[in-house]
PDB file of C-alpha atoms in Angstrom:
ATOM      1  CA  UNK A   1       0.000   0.000   0.000  1.00  0.00           C
ATOM      2  CA  UNK A   2       1.514   3.352  -1.026  1.00  0.00           C
ATOM      3  CA  UNK A   3       1.885   6.039   1.595  1.00  0.00           C
ATOM      4  CA  UNK A   4      -0.234   9.142   1.070  1.00  0.00           C
ATOM      5  CA  UNK A   5       0.455  12.657   2.327  1.00  0.00           C
ATOM      6  CA  UNK A   6      -2.466  15.097   2.527  1.00  0.00           C
ATOM      7  CA  UNK A   7      -2.123  18.589   1.145  1.00  0.00           C
ATOM      8  CA  UNK A   8      -2.138  19.863   4.715  1.00  0.00           C
ATOM      9  CA  UNK A   9       0.974  17.752   5.197  1.00  0.00           C
ATOM     10  CA  UNK A  10       2.341  19.096   1.926  1.00  0.00           C
ATOM     11  CA  UNK A  11       2.131  22.616   3.281  1.00  0.00           C
ATOM     12  CA  UNK A  12       4.387  21.487   6.104  1.00  0.00           C
ATOM     13  CA  UNK A  13       6.544  18.977   4.234  1.00  0.00           C
ATOM     14  CA  UNK A  14       9.652  20.509   5.740  1.00  0.00           C
ATOM     15  CA  UNK A  15       8.608  19.031   9.083  1.00  0.00           C
ATOM     16  CA  UNK A  16       8.459  15.475   7.764  1.00  0.00           C
ATOM     17  CA  UNK A  17      11.453  13.264   8.272  1.00  0.00           C
ATOM     18  CA  UNK A  18      10.234  10.215   6.328  1.00  0.00           C
ATOM     19  CA  UNK A  19      12.555   9.196   3.504  1.00  0.00           C
ATOM     20  CA  UNK A  20      11.848   6.512   0.953  1.00  0.00           C
ATOM     21  CA  UNK A  21      14.085   3.671  -0.171  1.00  0.00           C
ATOM     22  CA  UNK A  22      17.773   4.198   0.402  1.00  0.00           C
ATOM     23  CA  UNK A  23      18.927   7.154   2.443  1.00  0.00           C
ATOM     24  CA  UNK A  24      18.113  10.423   0.674  1.00  0.00           C
ATOM     25  CA  UNK A  25      20.421  13.400   1.070  1.00  0.00           C
ATOM     26  CA  UNK A  26      18.933  16.869   0.745  1.00  0.00           C
ATOM     27  CA  UNK A  27      20.226  18.796  -2.239  1.00  0.00           C
ATOM     28  CA  UNK A  28      21.276  22.458  -1.879  1.00  0.00           C
ATOM     29  CA  UNK A  29      18.255  24.756  -1.725  1.00  0.00           C
ATOM     30  CA  UNK A  30      17.368  26.335  -5.095  1.00  0.00           C
ATOM     31  CA  UNK A  31      17.956  30.073  -5.467  1.00  0.00           C
ATOM     32  CA  UNK A  32      14.815  32.153  -4.757  1.00  0.00           C
ATOM     33  CA  UNK A  33      13.547  34.741  -7.221  1.00  0.00           C
ATOM     34  CA  UNK A  34      13.631  38.422  -6.328  1.00  0.00           C
ATOM     35  CA  UNK A  35       9.832  38.698  -5.959  1.00  0.00           C
ATOM     36  CA  UNK A  36       9.277  35.453  -4.061  1.00  0.00           C
ATOM     37  CA  UNK A  37       7.329  33.876  -6.924  1.00  0.00           C
ATOM     38  CA  UNK A  38       9.686  31.028  -7.715  1.00  0.00           C
ATOM     39  CA  UNK A  39      13.165  29.542  -7.728  1.00  0.00           C
ATOM     40  CA  UNK A  40      15.897  28.855 -10.237  1.00  0.00           C
ATOM     41  CA  UNK A  41      17.888  25.634 -10.242  1.00  0.00           C
ATOM     42  CA  UNK A  42      21.574  25.433 -11.137  1.00  0.00           C
ATOM     43  CA  UNK A  43      22.833  23.098 -13.852  1.00  0.00           C
ATOM     44  CA  UNK A  44      24.623  21.039 -11.212  1.00  0.00           C
ATOM     45  CA  UNK A  45      21.410  20.661  -9.201  1.00  0.00           C
ATOM     46  CA  UNK A  46      19.471  19.669 -12.326  1.00  0.00           C
ATOM     47  CA  UNK A  47      21.918  16.883 -13.104  1.00  0.00           C
ATOM     48  CA  UNK A  48      21.895  15.742  -9.470  1.00  0.00           C
ATOM     49  CA  UNK A  49      18.079  15.546  -9.526  1.00  0.00           C
ATOM     50  CA  UNK A  50      18.070  13.108 -12.462  1.00  0.00           C
ATOM     51  CA  UNK A  51      20.654  10.917 -10.741  1.00  0.00           C
ATOM     52  CA  UNK A  52      18.754  11.073  -7.462  1.00  0.00           C
ATOM     53  CA  UNK A  53      15.551   9.509  -8.808  1.00  0.00           C
ATOM     54  CA  UNK A  54      16.365   5.838  -8.971  1.00  0.00           C
ATOM     55  CA  UNK A  55      13.598   3.319  -9.637  1.00  0.00           C
ATOM     56  CA  UNK A  56      13.402   2.463  -5.947  1.00  0.00           C
ATOM     57  CA  UNK A  57      12.963   6.111  -4.964  1.00  0.00           C
ATOM     58  CA  UNK A  58      10.294   6.661  -7.600  1.00  0.00           C
ATOM     59  CA  UNK A  59       8.185   3.829  -6.257  1.00  0.00           C
ATOM     60  CA  UNK A  60       8.705   4.721  -2.603  1.00  0.00           C
ATOM     61  CA  UNK A  61       7.762   8.412  -2.935  1.00  0.00           C
ATOM     62  CA  UNK A  62       4.682   9.486  -0.958  1.00  0.00           C
ATOM     63  CA  UNK A  63       1.608  10.520  -2.940  1.00  0.00           C
ATOM     64  CA  UNK A  64       0.454  14.043  -2.147  1.00  0.00           C
ATOM     65  CA  UNK A  65      -3.328  14.427  -2.184  1.00  0.00           C
ATOM     66  CA  UNK A  66      -5.627  17.342  -2.890  1.00  0.00           C
ATOM     67  CA  UNK A  67      -6.724  19.507   0.018  1.00  0.00           C
ATOM     68  CA  UNK A  68      -9.566  17.950   2.057  1.00  0.00           C
ATOM     69  CA  UNK A  69     -12.712  20.054   2.408  1.00  0.00           C
ATOM     70  CA  UNK A  70     -12.122  20.546   6.120  1.00  0.00           C
ATOM     71  CA  UNK A  71      -8.917  22.415   5.338  1.00  0.00           C
ATOM     72  CA  UNK A  72     -10.590  24.879   2.966  1.00  0.00           C
ATOM     73  CA  UNK A  73     -13.518  25.967   5.073  1.00  0.00           C
ATOM     74  CA  UNK A  74     -12.411  29.607   5.083  1.00  0.00           C
ATOM     75  CA  UNK A  75     -10.819  30.962   1.937  1.00  0.00           C
ATOM     76  CA  UNK A  76      -9.465  34.458   1.526  1.00  0.00           C
ATOM     77  CA  UNK A  77     -10.770  37.056  -0.908  1.00  0.00           C
ATOM     78  CA  UNK A  78     -11.361  35.523  -4.329  1.00  0.00           C
ATOM     79  CA  UNK A  79      -9.158  36.467  -7.292  1.00  0.00           C
ATOM     80  CA  UNK A  80     -10.715  38.403 -10.189  1.00  0.00           C
ATOM     81  CA  UNK A  81     -12.500  36.241 -12.759  1.00  0.00           C
ATOM     82  CA  UNK A  82     -12.498  38.636 -15.720  1.00  0.00           C
ATOM     83  CA  UNK A  83      -9.682  39.737 -17.963  1.00  0.00           C
ATOM     84  CA  UNK A  84      -7.915  39.047 -21.215  1.00  0.00           C
ATOM     85  CA  UNK A  85      -9.002  35.751 -22.755  1.00  0.00           C
ATOM     86  CA  UNK A  86      -5.945  33.963 -24.085  1.00  0.00           C
ATOM     87  CA  UNK A  87      -5.841  30.506 -25.664  1.00  0.00           C
ATOM     88  CA  UNK A  88      -2.622  28.810 -26.815  1.00  0.00           C
ATOM     89  CA  UNK A  89      -3.317  25.795 -29.082  1.00  0.00           C
ATOM     90  CA  UNK A  90      -1.959  22.263 -28.530  1.00  0.00           C
ATOM     91  CA  UNK A  91       1.320  21.195 -30.115  1.00  0.00           C
ATOM     92  CA  UNK A  92       1.260  17.686 -31.683  1.00  0.00           C
ATOM     93  CA  UNK A  93       3.617  15.104 -30.261  1.00  0.00           C
ATOM     94  CA  UNK A  94       4.833  11.599 -31.157  1.00  0.00           C
ATOM     95  CA  UNK A  95       1.558   9.845 -30.310  1.00  0.00           C
ATOM     96  CA  UNK A  96      -1.285   9.564 -32.792  1.00  0.00           C
ATOM     97  CA  UNK A  97      -3.892  12.197 -31.947  1.00  0.00           C
ATOM     98  CA  UNK A  98      -6.746   9.715 -31.723  1.00  0.00           C
ATOM     99  CA  UNK A  99      -8.582   8.169 -28.832  1.00  0.00           C
ATOM    100  CA  UNK A 100     -11.308   5.654 -28.201  1.00  0.00           C
ATOM    101  CA  UNK A 101     -14.746   6.994 -27.262  1.00  0.00           C
ATOM    102  CA  UNK A 102     -14.574   7.931 -23.587  1.00  0.00           C
ATOM    103  CA  UNK A 103     -16.853   6.730 -20.824  1.00  0.00           C
ATOM    104  CA  UNK A 104     -18.405   9.532 -18.817  1.00  0.00           C
ATOM    105  CA  UNK A 105     -16.992   8.593 -15.463  1.00  0.00           C
ATOM    106  CA  UNK A 106     -18.133   9.424 -11.958  1.00  0.00           C
ATOM    107  CA  UNK A 107     -15.079   7.660 -10.576  1.00  0.00           C
ATOM    108  CA  UNK A 108     -11.544   7.456 -11.977  1.00  0.00           C
ATOM    109  CA  UNK A 109     -10.899   4.964 -14.740  1.00  0.00           C
ATOM    110  CA  UNK A 110      -7.675   3.955 -16.463  1.00  0.00           C
ATOM    111  CA  UNK A 111      -7.000   6.073 -19.541  1.00  0.00           C
ATOM    112  CA  UNK A 112      -6.781   3.759 -22.555  1.00  0.00           C
ATOM    113  CA  UNK A 113      -7.578   6.263 -25.292  1.00  0.00           C
ATOM    114  CA  UNK A 114      -3.988   7.135 -26.208  1.00  0.00           C
ATOM    115  CA  UNK A 115      -3.503  10.389 -28.083  1.00  0.00           C
ATOM    116  CA  UNK A 116      -1.615  13.482 -27.013  1.00  0.00           C
ATOM    117  CA  UNK A 117      -2.582  13.201 -23.349  1.00  0.00           C
ATOM    118  CA  UNK A 118      -0.747   9.865 -23.102  1.00  0.00           C
ATOM    119  CA  UNK A 119       2.577  11.625 -23.744  1.00  0.00           C
ATOM    120  CA  UNK A 120       1.949  15.068 -22.220  1.00  0.00           C
ATOM    121  CA  UNK A 121       0.594  13.910 -18.842  1.00  0.00           C
ATOM    122  CA  UNK A 122       3.195  12.624 -16.420  1.00  0.00           C
ATOM    123  CA  UNK A 123       4.382  12.245 -12.857  1.00  0.00           C
ATOM    124  CA  UNK A 124       6.261  14.783 -10.777  1.00  0.00           C
ATOM    125  CA  UNK A 125       8.743  13.776  -8.099  1.00  0.00           C
ATOM    126  CA  UNK A 126      10.386  16.080  -5.562  1.00  0.00           C
ATOM    127  CA  UNK A 127      12.111  16.225  -2.197  1.00  0.00           C
ATOM    128  CA  UNK A 128      11.354  18.483   0.750  1.00  0.00           C
ATOM    129  CA  UNK A 129      13.825  20.310   2.985  1.00  0.00           C
ATOM    130  CA  UNK A 130      14.173  17.425   5.422  1.00  0.00           C
ATOM    131  CA  UNK A 131      14.642  14.724   2.792  1.00  0.00           C
ATOM    132  CA  UNK A 132      11.134  13.300   2.334  1.00  0.00           C
ATOM    133  CA  UNK A 133      10.270  12.219  -1.203  1.00  0.00           C
ATOM    134  CA  UNK A 134       6.884  12.891  -2.797  1.00  0.00           C
ATOM    135  CA  UNK A 135       4.869  12.437  -6.010  1.00  0.00           C
ATOM    136  CA  UNK A 136       2.331  14.596  -7.864  1.00  0.00           C
ATOM    137  CA  UNK A 137       1.046  14.920 -11.443  1.00  0.00           C
ATOM    138  CA  UNK A 138       1.558  17.555 -14.162  1.00  0.00           C
ATOM    139  CA  UNK A 139       0.817  18.254 -17.831  1.00  0.00           C
ATOM    140  CA  UNK A 140       2.901  19.833 -20.598  1.00  0.00           C
ATOM    141  CA  UNK A 141       1.479  23.211 -21.659  1.00  0.00           C
ATOM    142  CA  UNK A 142       2.364  24.819 -24.981  1.00  0.00           C
ATOM    143  CA  UNK A 143       4.623  27.843 -24.361  1.00  0.00           C
ATOM    144  CA  UNK A 144       7.175  30.073 -26.050  1.00  0.00           C
ATOM    145  CA  UNK A 145      10.126  28.061 -24.724  1.00  0.00           C
ATOM    146  CA  UNK A 146       8.400  24.669 -25.301  1.00  0.00           C
ATOM    147  CA  UNK A 147       9.448  23.642 -21.776  1.00  0.00           C
ATOM    148  CA  UNK A 148       6.575  24.390 -19.363  1.00  0.00           C
ATOM    149  CA  UNK A 149       4.357  22.084 -17.296  1.00  0.00           C
ATOM    150  CA  UNK A 150       1.281  23.041 -15.270  1.00  0.00           C
ATOM    151  CA  UNK A 151       0.940  21.534 -11.797  1.00  0.00           C
ATOM    152  CA  UNK A 152      -0.347  22.461  -8.331  1.00  0.00           C
ATOM    153  CA  UNK A 153       1.245  25.065  -6.110  1.00  0.00           C
ATOM    154  CA  UNK A 154       1.415  22.558  -3.287  1.00  0.00           C
ATOM    155  CA  UNK A 155       3.601  20.380  -5.540  1.00  0.00           C
ATOM    156  CA  UNK A 156       6.328  23.027  -5.943  1.00  0.00           C
ATOM    157  CA  UNK A 157       6.498  25.115  -2.754  1.00  0.00           C
ATOM    158  CA  UNK A 158       5.976  24.897   0.994  1.00  0.00           C
ATOM    159  CA  UNK A 159       3.313  27.577   1.513  1.00  0.00           C
ATOM    160  CA  UNK A 160       4.215  27.877   5.181  1.00  0.00           C
ATOM    161  CA  UNK A 161       7.793  28.966   4.461  1.00  0.00           C
ATOM    162  CA  UNK A 162       7.857  30.002   0.795  1.00  0.00           C
ATOM    163  CA  UNK A 163      10.622  27.467   0.153  1.00  0.00           C
ATOM    164  CA  UNK A 164      10.612  25.720  -3.220  1.00  0.00           C
ATOM    165  CA  UNK A 165      11.077  21.956  -3.308  1.00  0.00           C
ATOM    166  CA  UNK A 166      14.258  20.360  -4.634  1.00  0.00           C
ATOM    167  CA  UNK A 167      15.278  17.454  -6.855  1.00  0.00           C
ATOM    168  CA  UNK A 168      12.173  18.326  -8.912  1.00  0.00           C
ATOM    169  CA  UNK A 169      11.656  16.175 -12.013  1.00  0.00           C
ATOM    170  CA  UNK A 170       8.880  15.416 -14.492  1.00  0.00           C
ATOM    171  CA  UNK A 171       8.500  12.064 -16.252  1.00  0.00           C
ATOM    172  CA  UNK A 172       6.106  12.350 -19.225  1.00  0.00           C
ATOM    173  CA  UNK A 173       4.137   9.249 -20.146  1.00  0.00           C
ATOM    174  CA  UNK A 174       5.126   7.508 -16.902  1.00  0.00           C
ATOM    175  CA  UNK A 175       3.696   3.978 -16.791  1.00  0.00           C
ATOM    176  CA  UNK A 176       4.562   1.173 -14.398  1.00  0.00           C
ATOM    177  CA  UNK A 177       7.932   2.681 -13.497  1.00  0.00           C
ATOM    178  CA  UNK A 178       8.901   3.127 -17.144  1.00  0.00           C
ATOM    179  CA  UNK A 179      10.264   6.432 -18.478  1.00  0.00           C
ATOM    180  CA  UNK A 180       9.473   6.220 -22.214  1.00  0.00           C
ATOM    181  CA  UNK A 181      10.654   9.777 -22.938  1.00  0.00           C
ATOM    182  CA  UNK A 182      13.227  10.145 -20.194  1.00  0.00           C
ATOM    183  CA  UNK A 183      13.408  12.212 -17.009  1.00  0.00           C
ATOM    184  CA  UNK A 184      13.259  16.009 -17.323  1.00  0.00           C
ATOM    185  CA  UNK A 185      14.673  18.076 -14.461  1.00  0.00           C
ATOM    186  CA  UNK A 186      13.313  21.508 -13.547  1.00  0.00           C
ATOM    187  CA  UNK A 187      15.473  24.560 -14.177  1.00  0.00           C
ATOM    188  CA  UNK A 188      12.901  26.978 -12.700  1.00  0.00           C
ATOM    189  CA  UNK A 189       9.755  26.770 -10.581  1.00  0.00           C
ATOM    190  CA  UNK A 190       7.081  29.488 -10.657  1.00  0.00           C
ATOM    191  CA  UNK A 191       4.254  29.726  -8.129  1.00  0.00           C
ATOM    192  CA  UNK A 192       1.623  32.363  -7.456  1.00  0.00           C
ATOM    193  CA  UNK A 193       2.936  34.677  -4.682  1.00  0.00           C
ATOM    194  CA  UNK A 194      -0.547  34.895  -3.156  1.00  0.00           C
ATOM    195  CA  UNK A 195      -0.527  31.134  -2.617  1.00  0.00           C
ATOM    196  CA  UNK A 196       2.351  31.645  -0.185  1.00  0.00           C
ATOM    197  CA  UNK A 197       1.167  34.967   1.293  1.00  0.00           C
ATOM    198  CA  UNK A 198      -2.183  33.361   2.159  1.00  0.00           C
ATOM    199  CA  UNK A 199      -0.388  30.273   3.473  1.00  0.00           C
ATOM    200  CA  UNK A 200      -2.016  27.916   1.013  1.00  0.00           C
ATOM    201  CA  UNK A 201      -5.306  29.421  -0.180  1.00  0.00           C
ATOM    202  CA  UNK A 202      -6.428  26.901  -2.798  1.00  0.00           C
ATOM    203  CA  UNK A 203      -7.752  29.656  -5.083  1.00  0.00           C
ATOM    204  CA  UNK A 204      -4.092  30.261  -5.967  1.00  0.00           C
ATOM    205  CA  UNK A 205      -2.993  26.609  -5.975  1.00  0.00           C
ATOM    206  CA  UNK A 206      -1.415  26.489  -9.441  1.00  0.00           C
ATOM    207  CA  UNK A 207       2.211  26.571 -10.539  1.00  0.00           C
ATOM    208  CA  UNK A 208       4.423  26.235 -13.600  1.00  0.00           C
ATOM    209  CA  UNK A 209       7.749  24.442 -13.864  1.00  0.00           C
ATOM    210  CA  UNK A 210      10.270  25.070 -16.627  1.00  0.00           C
ATOM    211  CA  UNK A 211      12.049  21.876 -17.598  1.00  0.00           C
ATOM    212  CA  UNK A 212      15.589  21.464 -18.868  1.00  0.00           C
ATOM    213  CA  UNK A 213      16.245  20.059 -22.329  1.00  0.00           C
ATOM    214  CA  UNK A 214      17.030  16.364 -22.727  1.00  0.00           C
ATOM    215  CA  UNK A 215      19.273  15.058 -25.498  1.00  0.00           C
ATOM    216  CA  UNK A 216      19.234  18.532 -27.019  1.00  0.00           C
ATOM    217  CA  UNK A 217      15.436  18.681 -27.329  1.00  0.00           C
ATOM    218  CA  UNK A 218      12.848  20.602 -25.351  1.00  0.00           C
ATOM    219  CA  UNK A 219      10.042  18.842 -23.525  1.00  0.00           C
ATOM    220  CA  UNK A 220       7.353  19.860 -26.048  1.00  0.00           C
ATOM    221  CA  UNK A 221       9.591  18.930 -28.979  1.00  0.00           C
ATOM    222  CA  UNK A 222       9.880  15.492 -27.409  1.00  0.00           C
ATOM    223  CA  UNK A 223       6.291  14.737 -26.364  1.00  0.00           C
ATOM    224  CA  UNK A 224       4.094  17.550 -27.713  1.00  0.00           C
ATOM    225  CA  UNK A 225       2.033  19.938 -25.546  1.00  0.00           C
ATOM    226  CA  UNK A 226      -1.557  20.587 -24.566  1.00  0.00           C
ATOM    227  CA  UNK A 227      -3.158  23.940 -25.266  1.00  0.00           C
ATOM    228  CA  UNK A 228      -3.818  26.275 -22.359  1.00  0.00           C
ATOM    229  CA  UNK A 229      -6.530  28.910 -21.817  1.00  0.00           C
ATOM    230  CA  UNK A 230      -6.858  31.840 -19.413  1.00  0.00           C
ATOM    231  CA  UNK A 231     -10.012  33.681 -18.311  1.00  0.00           C
ATOM    232  CA  UNK A 232     -11.927  31.050 -20.245  1.00  0.00           C
ATOM    233  CA  UNK A 233     -15.595  30.148 -20.124  1.00  0.00           C
ATOM    234  CA  UNK A 234     -16.673  28.051 -17.150  1.00  0.00           C
ATOM    235  CA  UNK A 235     -19.396  25.459 -16.676  1.00  0.00           C
ATOM    236  CA  UNK A 236     -18.348  23.281 -19.587  1.00  0.00           C
ATOM    237  CA  UNK A 237     -17.768  19.561 -20.036  1.00  0.00           C
ATOM    238  CA  UNK A 238     -14.207  18.915 -18.897  1.00  0.00           C
ATOM    239  CA  UNK A 239     -11.752  16.057 -18.418  1.00  0.00           C
ATOM    240  CA  UNK A 240      -9.159  15.550 -15.686  1.00  0.00           C
ATOM    241  CA  UNK A 241      -6.085  13.322 -15.663  1.00  0.00           C
ATOM    242  CA  UNK A 242      -3.767  12.211 -12.876  1.00  0.00           C
ATOM    243  CA  UNK A 243      -1.776   9.447 -11.248  1.00  0.00           C
ATOM    244  CA  UNK A 244      -3.916   8.504  -8.255  1.00  0.00           C
ATOM    245  CA  UNK A 245      -2.212   6.249  -5.742  1.00  0.00           C
ATOM    246  CA  UNK A 246      -5.084   3.998  -4.674  1.00  0.00           C
ATOM    247  CA  UNK A 247      -5.168   0.320  -5.617  1.00  0.00           C
ATOM    248  CA  UNK A 248      -8.219   0.968  -7.802  1.00  0.00           C
ATOM    249  CA  UNK A 249      -6.199   3.573  -9.727  1.00  0.00           C
ATOM    250  CA  UNK A 250      -3.174   1.346 -10.226  1.00  0.00           C
ATOM    251  CA  UNK A 251      -1.137   2.464  -7.195  1.00  0.00           C
ATOM    252  CA  UNK A 252       0.168   5.543  -8.976  1.00  0.00           C
ATOM    253  CA  UNK A 253       1.629   3.525 -11.837  1.00  0.00           C
ATOM    254  CA  UNK A 254      -0.840   4.484 -14.581  1.00  0.00           C
ATOM    255  CA  UNK A 255      -2.685   7.516 -15.918  1.00  0.00           C
ATOM    256  CA  UNK A 256      -6.319   7.826 -14.821  1.00  0.00           C
ATOM    257  CA  UNK A 257      -9.228   9.852 -16.173  1.00  0.00           C
ATOM    258  CA  UNK A 258     -12.365  11.611 -14.963  1.00  0.00           C
ATOM    259  CA  UNK A 259     -14.867  13.747 -16.845  1.00  0.00           C
ATOM    260  CA  UNK A 260     -18.070  15.656 -16.247  1.00  0.00           C
ATOM    261  CA  UNK A 261     -19.846  18.980 -16.441  1.00  0.00           C
ATOM    262  CA  UNK A 262     -18.073  21.400 -14.137  1.00  0.00           C
ATOM    263  CA  UNK A 263     -19.869  23.384 -11.437  1.00  0.00           C
ATOM    264  CA  UNK A 264     -18.738  26.142  -9.063  1.00  0.00           C
ATOM    265  CA  UNK A 265     -17.405  25.295  -5.629  1.00  0.00           C
ATOM    266  CA  UNK A 266     -20.297  26.494  -3.479  1.00  0.00           C
ATOM    267  CA  UNK A 267     -19.145  24.757  -0.305  1.00  0.00           C
ATOM    268  CA  UNK A 268     -16.492  27.233   0.824  1.00  0.00           C
ATOM    269  CA  UNK A 269     -16.923  31.010   1.177  1.00  0.00           C
ATOM    270  CA  UNK A 270     -14.653  32.950  -1.177  1.00  0.00           C
ATOM    271  CA  UNK A 271     -13.867  29.979  -3.414  1.00  0.00           C
ATOM    272  CA  UNK A 272     -13.481  30.611  -7.158  1.00  0.00           C
ATOM    273  CA  UNK A 273     -12.749  26.964  -7.957  1.00  0.00           C
ATOM    274  CA  UNK A 274     -14.772  24.744 -10.274  1.00  0.00           C
ATOM    275  CA  UNK A 275     -15.133  20.987 -10.057  1.00  0.00           C
ATOM    276  CA  UNK A 276     -16.703  17.787 -11.288  1.00  0.00           C
ATOM    277  CA  UNK A 277     -18.505  14.819  -9.762  1.00  0.00           C
ATOM    278  CA  UNK A 278     -15.438  12.582  -9.599  1.00  0.00           C
ATOM    279  CA  UNK A 279     -12.387  12.464  -7.373  1.00  0.00           C
ATOM    280  CA  UNK A 280      -8.904  11.043  -7.876  1.00  0.00           C
ATOM    281  CA  UNK A 281      -6.721  10.133  -4.916  1.00  0.00           C
ATOM    282  CA  UNK A 282      -3.206  10.870  -3.675  1.00  0.00           C
ATOM    283  CA  UNK A 283      -0.660  11.526  -6.399  1.00  0.00           C
ATOM    284  CA  UNK A 284      -3.195  13.120  -8.760  1.00  0.00           C
ATOM    285  CA  UNK A 285      -2.560  16.600  -7.335  1.00  0.00           C
ATOM    286  CA  UNK A 286      -1.450  18.921 -10.131  1.00  0.00           C
ATOM    287  CA  UNK A 287      -2.972  16.789 -12.882  1.00  0.00           C
ATOM    288  CA  UNK A 288      -4.633  18.710 -15.689  1.00  0.00           C
ATOM    289  CA  UNK A 289      -8.248  19.744 -16.193  1.00  0.00           C
ATOM    290  CA  UNK A 290      -8.899  20.150 -19.934  1.00  0.00           C
ATOM    291  CA  UNK A 291     -11.760  21.663 -21.924  1.00  0.00           C
ATOM    292  CA  UNK A 292     -12.499  21.221 -25.640  1.00  0.00           C
ATOM    293  CA  UNK A 293     -10.908  17.791 -25.291  1.00  0.00           C
ATOM    294  CA  UNK A 294     -10.875  15.634 -28.425  1.00  0.00           C
ATOM    295  CA  UNK A 295      -8.477  13.080 -29.856  1.00  0.00           C
ATOM    296  CA  UNK A 296      -6.328  13.160 -26.725  1.00  0.00           C
ATOM    297  CA  UNK A 297      -5.758  16.916 -26.863  1.00  0.00           C
ATOM    298  CA  UNK A 298      -7.429  20.030 -25.516  1.00  0.00           C
ATOM    299  CA  UNK A 299      -6.917  23.202 -23.502  1.00  0.00           C
ATOM    300  CA  UNK A 300      -5.708  23.218 -19.920  1.00  0.00           C
ATOM    301  CA  UNK A 301      -8.013  25.329 -17.761  1.00  0.00           C
ATOM    302  CA  UNK A 302      -6.699  24.325 -14.344  1.00  0.00           C
ATOM    303  CA  UNK A 303      -5.134  21.586 -12.241  1.00  0.00           C
ATOM    304  CA  UNK A 304      -6.380  19.151  -9.613  1.00  0.00           C
ATOM    305  CA  UNK A 305      -6.206  20.948  -6.274  1.00  0.00           C
ATOM    306  CA  UNK A 306      -9.060  20.245  -3.840  1.00  0.00           C
ATOM    307  CA  UNK A 307     -11.065  17.121  -3.030  1.00  0.00           C
ATOM    308  CA  UNK A 308     -14.376  17.329  -1.190  1.00  0.00           C
ATOM    309  CA  UNK A 309     -16.391  14.158  -0.790  1.00  0.00           C
ATOM    310  CA  UNK A 310     -16.933  12.697  -4.261  1.00  0.00           C
ATOM    311  CA  UNK A 311     -15.839  15.886  -6.067  1.00  0.00           C
ATOM    312  CA  UNK A 312     -12.530  17.347  -7.193  1.00  0.00           C
ATOM    313  CA  UNK A 313     -11.866  21.013  -7.958  1.00  0.00           C
ATOM    314  CA  UNK A 314      -9.400  23.177  -9.866  1.00  0.00           C
ATOM    315  CA  UNK A 315      -8.380  26.817  -9.390  1.00  0.00           C
ATOM    316  CA  UNK A 316      -9.326  29.124 -12.248  1.00  0.00           C
ATOM    317  CA  UNK A 317      -6.536  30.408 -14.486  1.00  0.00           C
ATOM    318  CA  UNK A 318      -7.053  34.162 -14.531  1.00  0.00           C
ATOM    319  CA  UNK A 319      -4.918  37.246 -15.017  1.00  0.00           C
ATOM    320  CA  UNK A 320      -2.366  36.300 -12.371  1.00  0.00           C
ATOM    321  CA  UNK A 321      -1.943  32.820 -13.806  1.00  0.00           C
ATOM    322  CA  UNK A 322      -1.492  34.295 -17.286  1.00  0.00           C
ATOM    323  CA  UNK A 323       1.277  36.569 -16.043  1.00  0.00           C
ATOM    324  CA  UNK A 324       2.992  33.658 -14.288  1.00  0.00           C
ATOM    325  CA  UNK A 325       2.694  31.479 -17.395  1.00  0.00           C
ATOM    326  CA  UNK A 326       4.248  34.181 -19.577  1.00  0.00           C
ATOM    327  CA  UNK A 327       7.145  34.503 -17.165  1.00  0.00           C
ATOM    328  CA  UNK A 328       7.678  30.753 -17.183  1.00  0.00           C
ATOM    329  CA  UNK A 329       7.523  30.684 -21.003  1.00  0.00           C
ATOM    330  CA  UNK A 330      10.227  33.336 -21.193  1.00  0.00           C
ATOM    331  CA  UNK A 331      12.554  31.642 -18.688  1.00  0.00           C
TER     332      UNK A 331
END
């Protein structure tokens, strides 16, 4: 049975001493950005991160879950929901852009449709300040530098301290411990400053990581990229993808899928999140919510952040997210 860390634990990962597999040594802390919105990672640290993630450490990493409802009972002032509508189209990858007809799920099911999502979705692995190792999900987003993934804020930074996580890698197309396209290490992490200033308000629980090249090719050149949309229409039929850690979801070793018509999060005052009647478990945090999904590709409109009963929710990607995305795409 895989260990699971709640998001509440993720906000205090620095206090955890659990280390998976063989003894894990903490890497040097990444360099913080001037405005507290991210970190940069040296070339030496990037190389060390790839070496660090052995097969044993991958499989022993704790799955980080979405924030339980009890931890989001009081949210701070909601972010603005209007602004410039921006949509960046998908970028084709090596997989055929076709998929089998999907089943409208109310519980996670294994994704067997192939297509672009099978190469652009992947697992994230990172280490906290005290050496604990953890797993989340992420999705490649089309960007100027062809190197950006969207994930959850709680998968890149300790909101209690503002400290970015280390040994941060993304494995696209991860399946059963296999790395079909290699292991990409992060060269920069970007999170929303208000996620830290509010000490983990889920309205701001999104982040972007900029990945290093591998074998001279960018991440999107290697696997393709999903589109991404900001200030987009809400209340549509959407799909979510992640690597849930429960036995029913394959113990974090396969990509899972949910879909449904999204509805606003009415259960918590101040929430601007939207969700669907389906919930994935630990390890799915950061996985993509996509609209206009067809043939394995679509437009990212958020990431898995909060679970409440049988529902899962994503923060909206508004003006602040657009600014953060542009910064990541220029890094």
